[in-house]
């Protein structure tokens, strides 16, 4: 009950604050949780380098990496990529560090009038270290929208379906062959589990340089729900600094998440 009250209060606060300010365009303000699942299509290449820290019940996760986008068709078709170095530290036992899988995605704008709507998909190339949760071929598809209000605030939404690779093992027992017990070989089997991804957010301008970004994301599998609030500050016409704080509202999400990054347009 308490967590639901936090969600309602946070969303109402975002809407109320957003109605106070106005700005003509927030196209260059990217989401934090749904950086790769957005309705904006860039006209120039961009890259973001940053770090994140996530605290869970029994372990901590630190990540340092880069992500970005490239306009295949400016303002119509964009491709994205993301790669990280991950450090996993459990409360008990030894930690692990290594490279994540390479995430590659793309999105195409299908509506570009007042409401921006895009559709896309992603795939992870299993080049990372299994001990940090990598080495898996995941994929999915999504739709995203941005709806600008008359006061300059933007409402965002995301709907996706993700498929995650899982490993299961069969065999390992024994069978009788010609009256002799024979041990069966343990066989690895790859299966896929799916989850529906739902996300909503608000982007509103505080002034010409500073924009605030609020997001709520949930996955239907894994008990995942994360509420985040962040800031996007323009340094100059080509770069900006960004930071966000996330609070987990369900057991599968981090209890606390901190994000900090530097984004540049080339």
Tab-separated table of C-alpha atoms in Angstrom:
chain	number	residue	atom	x	y	z
A	1	UNK	CA	0.000	0.000	0.000
A	2	UNK	CA	2.812	2.392	0.905
A	3	UNK	CA	4.627	1.774	-2.378
A	4	UNK	CA	1.486	2.460	-4.403
A	5	UNK	CA	0.984	5.733	-2.564
A	6	UNK	CA	4.560	6.724	-3.441
A	7	UNK	CA	3.872	6.036	-7.132
A	8	UNK	CA	0.668	8.083	-7.169
A	9	UNK	CA	2.217	11.037	-5.313
A	10	UNK	CA	5.280	11.044	-7.576
A	11	UNK	CA	3.258	10.988	-10.802
A	12	UNK	CA	0.894	13.709	-9.611
A	13	UNK	CA	3.870	15.856	-8.617
A	14	UNK	CA	5.461	15.421	-12.046
A	15	UNK	CA	2.295	16.507	-13.827
A	16	UNK	CA	1.806	19.472	-11.529
A	17	UNK	CA	5.359	20.720	-11.955
A	18	UNK	CA	5.232	20.167	-15.695
A	19	UNK	CA	2.213	22.424	-16.047
A	20	UNK	CA	4.129	25.373	-14.613
A	21	UNK	CA	6.838	25.617	-17.262
A	22	UNK	CA	6.965	25.756	-21.052
A	23	UNK	CA	9.493	24.889	-23.730
A	24	UNK	CA	9.118	24.510	-27.492
A	25	UNK	CA	11.150	21.317	-28.010
A	26	UNK	CA	12.582	18.581	-25.827
A	27	UNK	CA	13.595	16.230	-28.627
A	28	UNK	CA	17.215	16.051	-27.437
A	29	UNK	CA	16.246	15.060	-23.882
A	30	UNK	CA	16.598	11.291	-23.632
A	31	UNK	CA	14.905	8.966	-21.200
A	32	UNK	CA	16.948	7.103	-18.599
A	33	UNK	CA	15.218	3.748	-18.161
A	34	UNK	CA	13.942	3.635	-21.744
A	35	UNK	CA	16.932	5.183	-23.488
A	36	UNK	CA	16.671	2.526	-26.217
A	37	UNK	CA	12.848	2.431	-26.297
A	38	UNK	CA	11.919	5.983	-27.198
A	39	UNK	CA	9.949	7.649	-29.986
A	40	UNK	CA	12.588	10.230	-30.918
A	41	UNK	CA	14.701	9.681	-34.035
A	42	UNK	CA	17.963	11.594	-34.079
A	43	UNK	CA	19.199	13.747	-36.960
A	44	UNK	CA	22.849	13.614	-35.804
A	45	UNK	CA	24.941	10.844	-34.195
A	46	UNK	CA	25.257	10.929	-30.419
A	47	UNK	CA	26.993	8.998	-27.682
A	48	UNK	CA	26.685	8.747	-23.932
A	49	UNK	CA	29.263	7.500	-21.466
A	50	UNK	CA	28.273	6.880	-17.889
A	51	UNK	CA	28.116	4.715	-14.814
A	52	UNK	CA	25.400	3.161	-12.713
A	53	UNK	CA	25.189	1.661	-9.241
A	54	UNK	CA	22.368	-0.679	-8.204
A	55	UNK	CA	21.751	-2.020	-4.713
A	56	UNK	CA	19.716	-5.213	-4.262
A	57	UNK	CA	18.813	-7.218	-1.172
A	58	UNK	CA	21.811	-9.554	-1.378
A	59	UNK	CA	24.245	-7.937	-3.798
A	60	UNK	CA	25.422	-4.738	-5.487
A	61	UNK	CA	25.957	-4.111	-9.176
A	62	UNK	CA	28.263	-1.488	-10.689
A	63	UNK	CA	28.364	-0.736	-14.406
A	64	UNK	CA	30.569	1.508	-16.542
A	65	UNK	CA	29.839	1.810	-20.227
A	66	UNK	CA	28.712	3.630	-23.338
A	67	UNK	CA	25.624	3.802	-25.526
A	68	UNK	CA	24.548	5.890	-28.462
A	69	UNK	CA	22.585	6.294	-31.651
A	70	UNK	CA	23.187	6.843	-35.363
A	71	UNK	CA	20.668	8.205	-37.918
A	72	UNK	CA	20.394	5.799	-40.846
A	73	UNK	CA	17.585	8.013	-42.124
A	74	UNK	CA	17.656	11.308	-40.191
A	75	UNK	CA	14.498	11.789	-38.096
A	76	UNK	CA	13.041	8.545	-39.502
A	77	UNK	CA	15.288	5.535	-38.780
A	78	UNK	CA	17.864	5.205	-35.981
A	79	UNK	CA	20.152	2.391	-34.829
A	80	UNK	CA	21.526	2.121	-31.296
A	81	UNK	CA	24.174	0.156	-29.442
A	82	UNK	CA	25.204	-0.319	-25.821
A	83	UNK	CA	28.158	-2.053	-24.144
A	84	UNK	CA	29.178	-2.096	-20.467
A	85	UNK	CA	31.774	-3.361	-18.041
A	86	UNK	CA	29.909	-4.912	-15.108
A	87	UNK	CA	31.043	-5.640	-11.559
A	88	UNK	CA	28.864	-7.950	-9.444
A	89	UNK	CA	29.438	-7.973	-5.647
A	90	UNK	CA	27.345	-10.343	-3.446
A	91	UNK	CA	26.998	-9.813	0.285
A	92	UNK	CA	28.612	-13.226	0.791
A	93	UNK	CA	31.156	-14.935	-1.415
A	94	UNK	CA	33.355	-13.680	-4.217
A	95	UNK	CA	32.295	-11.088	-6.751
A	96	UNK	CA	32.663	-11.216	-10.511
A	97	UNK	CA	33.557	-8.616	-13.144
A	98	UNK	CA	33.411	-8.701	-16.896
A	99	UNK	CA	31.995	-7.427	-20.150
A	100	UNK	CA	28.259	-7.347	-20.796
A	101	UNK	CA	26.640	-8.528	-23.999
A	102	UNK	CA	26.501	-6.066	-26.886
A	103	UNK	CA	22.964	-4.703	-27.225
A	104	UNK	CA	21.957	-3.568	-30.719
A	105	UNK	CA	18.592	-1.985	-31.441
A	106	UNK	CA	16.769	0.066	-34.023
A	107	UNK	CA	13.593	2.096	-34.254
A	108	UNK	CA	11.540	3.627	-37.041
A	109	UNK	CA	9.174	6.553	-36.697
A	110	UNK	CA	5.743	5.612	-38.015
A	111	UNK	CA	3.874	8.773	-36.938
A	112	UNK	CA	5.569	12.176	-36.886
A	113	UNK	CA	2.769	14.683	-36.517
A	114	UNK	CA	1.862	16.145	-33.133
A	115	UNK	CA	2.159	12.699	-31.566
A	116	UNK	CA	5.458	10.908	-32.236
A	117	UNK	CA	5.152	7.105	-32.479
A	118	UNK	CA	7.995	4.714	-33.252
A	119	UNK	CA	8.388	0.940	-33.468
A	120	UNK	CA	11.562	-1.043	-33.061
A	121	UNK	CA	13.373	-4.060	-31.761
A	122	UNK	CA	16.589	-5.192	-30.113
A	123	UNK	CA	18.945	-8.139	-29.835
A	124	UNK	CA	21.858	-8.890	-27.506
A	125	UNK	CA	24.941	-10.458	-29.030
A	126	UNK	CA	26.334	-12.996	-26.515
A	127	UNK	CA	29.912	-11.766	-26.267
A	128	UNK	CA	29.904	-11.081	-22.517
A	129	UNK	CA	30.947	-13.046	-19.450
A	130	UNK	CA	28.433	-15.594	-18.178
A	131	UNK	CA	29.416	-15.024	-14.533
A	132	UNK	CA	27.964	-11.496	-14.663
A	133	UNK	CA	24.733	-12.636	-16.312
A	134	UNK	CA	25.872	-12.175	-19.924
A	135	UNK	CA	26.490	-14.652	-22.731
A	136	UNK	CA	22.816	-14.803	-23.747
A	137	UNK	CA	20.960	-14.155	-26.983
A	138	UNK	CA	17.981	-12.041	-25.928
A	139	UNK	CA	15.641	-10.161	-28.253
A	140	UNK	CA	12.402	-8.223	-28.300
A	141	UNK	CA	10.155	-5.667	-29.960
A	142	UNK	CA	8.564	-2.469	-28.720
A	143	UNK	CA	6.458	0.554	-29.537
A	144	UNK	CA	7.018	4.003	-28.071
A	145	UNK	CA	5.308	7.384	-28.148
A	146	UNK	CA	5.874	10.998	-27.173
A	147	UNK	CA	2.923	13.305	-26.767
A	148	UNK	CA	3.729	17.020	-26.376
A	149	UNK	CA	1.256	19.101	-24.398
A	150	UNK	CA	0.451	22.724	-25.128
A	151	UNK	CA	2.455	23.884	-22.110
A	152	UNK	CA	5.628	22.205	-23.446
A	153	UNK	CA	5.601	19.124	-21.230
A	154	UNK	CA	5.986	15.734	-22.942
A	155	UNK	CA	4.244	12.513	-21.958
A	156	UNK	CA	6.097	9.318	-22.930
A	157	UNK	CA	4.961	5.727	-23.142
A	158	UNK	CA	6.526	2.358	-23.956
A	159	UNK	CA	5.083	-1.079	-24.621
A	160	UNK	CA	7.389	-3.999	-25.365
A	161	UNK	CA	7.657	-7.763	-25.411
A	162	UNK	CA	11.059	-9.195	-24.456
A	163	UNK	CA	12.371	-12.749	-24.782
A	164	UNK	CA	15.176	-13.811	-22.428
A	165	UNK	CA	17.353	-16.869	-22.915
A	166	UNK	CA	17.393	-19.362	-20.047
A	167	UNK	CA	19.301	-22.606	-19.570
A	168	UNK	CA	17.732	-25.835	-18.348
A	169	UNK	CA	19.324	-29.222	-17.851
A	170	UNK	CA	17.848	-32.625	-18.631
A	171	UNK	CA	19.080	-36.116	-17.914
A	172	UNK	CA	21.680	-36.837	-15.286
A	173	UNK	CA	19.944	-39.993	-14.069
A	174	UNK	CA	20.519	-43.555	-15.265
A	175	UNK	CA	18.787	-46.139	-17.373
A	176	UNK	CA	19.068	-49.908	-17.679
A	177	UNK	CA	20.678	-51.181	-20.898
A	178	UNK	CA	20.906	-54.981	-21.255
A	179	UNK	CA	20.522	-55.317	-17.521
A	180	UNK	CA	23.349	-52.861	-16.832
A	181	UNK	CA	22.730	-49.384	-15.287
A	182	UNK	CA	24.079	-46.650	-17.585
A	183	UNK	CA	24.432	-43.069	-16.435
A	184	UNK	CA	22.680	-40.599	-18.742
A	185	UNK	CA	24.583	-37.558	-19.888
A	186	UNK	CA	23.380	-34.236	-18.500
A	187	UNK	CA	22.181	-32.160	-21.469
A	188	UNK	CA	21.831	-28.414	-21.617
A	189	UNK	CA	18.645	-27.064	-23.170
A	190	UNK	CA	18.028	-23.471	-24.211
A	191	UNK	CA	14.572	-22.004	-23.665
A	192	UNK	CA	13.082	-18.520	-23.781
A	193	UNK	CA	10.923	-16.766	-21.233
A	194	UNK	CA	8.959	-13.665	-22.192
A	195	UNK	CA	7.959	-10.568	-20.287
A	196	UNK	CA	5.739	-7.633	-21.143
A	197	UNK	CA	7.431	-4.272	-20.580
A	198	UNK	CA	5.248	-1.283	-19.677
A	199	UNK	CA	6.652	2.189	-19.185
A	200	UNK	CA	5.409	5.730	-18.763
A	201	UNK	CA	7.099	9.020	-18.122
A	202	UNK	CA	7.046	12.792	-18.084
A	203	UNK	CA	9.653	15.231	-19.407
A	204	UNK	CA	9.258	18.854	-18.367
A	205	UNK	CA	11.512	21.888	-18.701
A	206	UNK	CA	12.587	23.724	-15.597
A	207	UNK	CA	14.366	26.374	-17.681
A	208	UNK	CA	16.210	26.652	-21.000
A	209	UNK	CA	19.059	24.426	-19.766
A	210	UNK	CA	17.518	22.058	-17.237
A	211	UNK	CA	14.857	19.414	-17.873
A	212	UNK	CA	13.462	16.913	-15.389
A	213	UNK	CA	12.618	13.335	-16.372
A	214	UNK	CA	10.320	11.055	-14.383
A	215	UNK	CA	9.709	7.416	-15.337
A	216	UNK	CA	7.891	4.346	-14.063
A	217	UNK	CA	8.747	0.964	-15.591
A	218	UNK	CA	7.417	-2.499	-14.854
A	219	UNK	CA	7.930	-6.007	-16.226
A	220	UNK	CA	5.168	-8.582	-15.928
A	221	UNK	CA	7.712	-11.300	-15.105
A	222	UNK	CA	10.373	-11.110	-12.414
A	223	UNK	CA	8.497	-8.814	-10.011
A	224	UNK	CA	10.150	-5.727	-11.486
A	225	UNK	CA	8.918	-2.161	-10.954
A	226	UNK	CA	11.211	0.863	-10.836
A	227	UNK	CA	10.364	4.532	-10.286
A	228	UNK	CA	13.039	7.063	-11.267
A	229	UNK	CA	13.559	10.807	-11.339
A	230	UNK	CA	16.371	12.462	-13.231
A	231	UNK	CA	17.802	15.705	-14.561
A	232	UNK	CA	19.188	16.604	-17.989
A	233	UNK	CA	21.380	19.735	-18.009
A	234	UNK	CA	22.590	21.392	-21.222
A	235	UNK	CA	26.265	22.437	-21.120
A	236	UNK	CA	26.386	23.757	-24.693
A	237	UNK	CA	24.796	23.075	-28.072
A	238	UNK	CA	26.542	19.696	-28.368
A	239	UNK	CA	26.738	18.240	-24.868
A	240	UNK	CA	24.867	17.745	-21.620
A	241	UNK	CA	25.255	16.050	-18.242
A	242	UNK	CA	22.613	13.719	-16.859
A	243	UNK	CA	21.818	11.991	-13.600
A	244	UNK	CA	18.968	10.001	-12.086
A	245	UNK	CA	17.853	8.261	-8.911
A	246	UNK	CA	15.779	5.085	-9.069
A	247	UNK	CA	13.732	3.466	-6.303
A	248	UNK	CA	12.575	-0.136	-6.565
A	249	UNK	CA	8.894	-0.769	-5.900
A	250	UNK	CA	9.014	-4.550	-6.254
A	251	UNK	CA	11.390	-7.316	-5.193
A	252	UNK	CA	12.921	-7.887	-8.639
A	253	UNK	CA	14.038	-4.267	-9.074
A	254	UNK	CA	17.023	-2.686	-7.309
A	255	UNK	CA	16.202	-1.119	-3.960
A	256	UNK	CA	18.247	1.906	-5.012
A	257	UNK	CA	19.796	2.875	-8.340
A	258	UNK	CA	22.089	5.805	-9.167
A	259	UNK	CA	22.901	6.918	-12.722
A	260	UNK	CA	25.341	9.563	-13.969
A	261	UNK	CA	26.414	10.241	-17.563
A	262	UNK	CA	27.772	12.667	-20.136
A	263	UNK	CA	26.027	12.867	-23.530
A	264	UNK	CA	27.465	14.468	-26.643
A	265	UNK	CA	26.104	15.079	-30.163
A	266	UNK	CA	28.651	14.737	-32.976
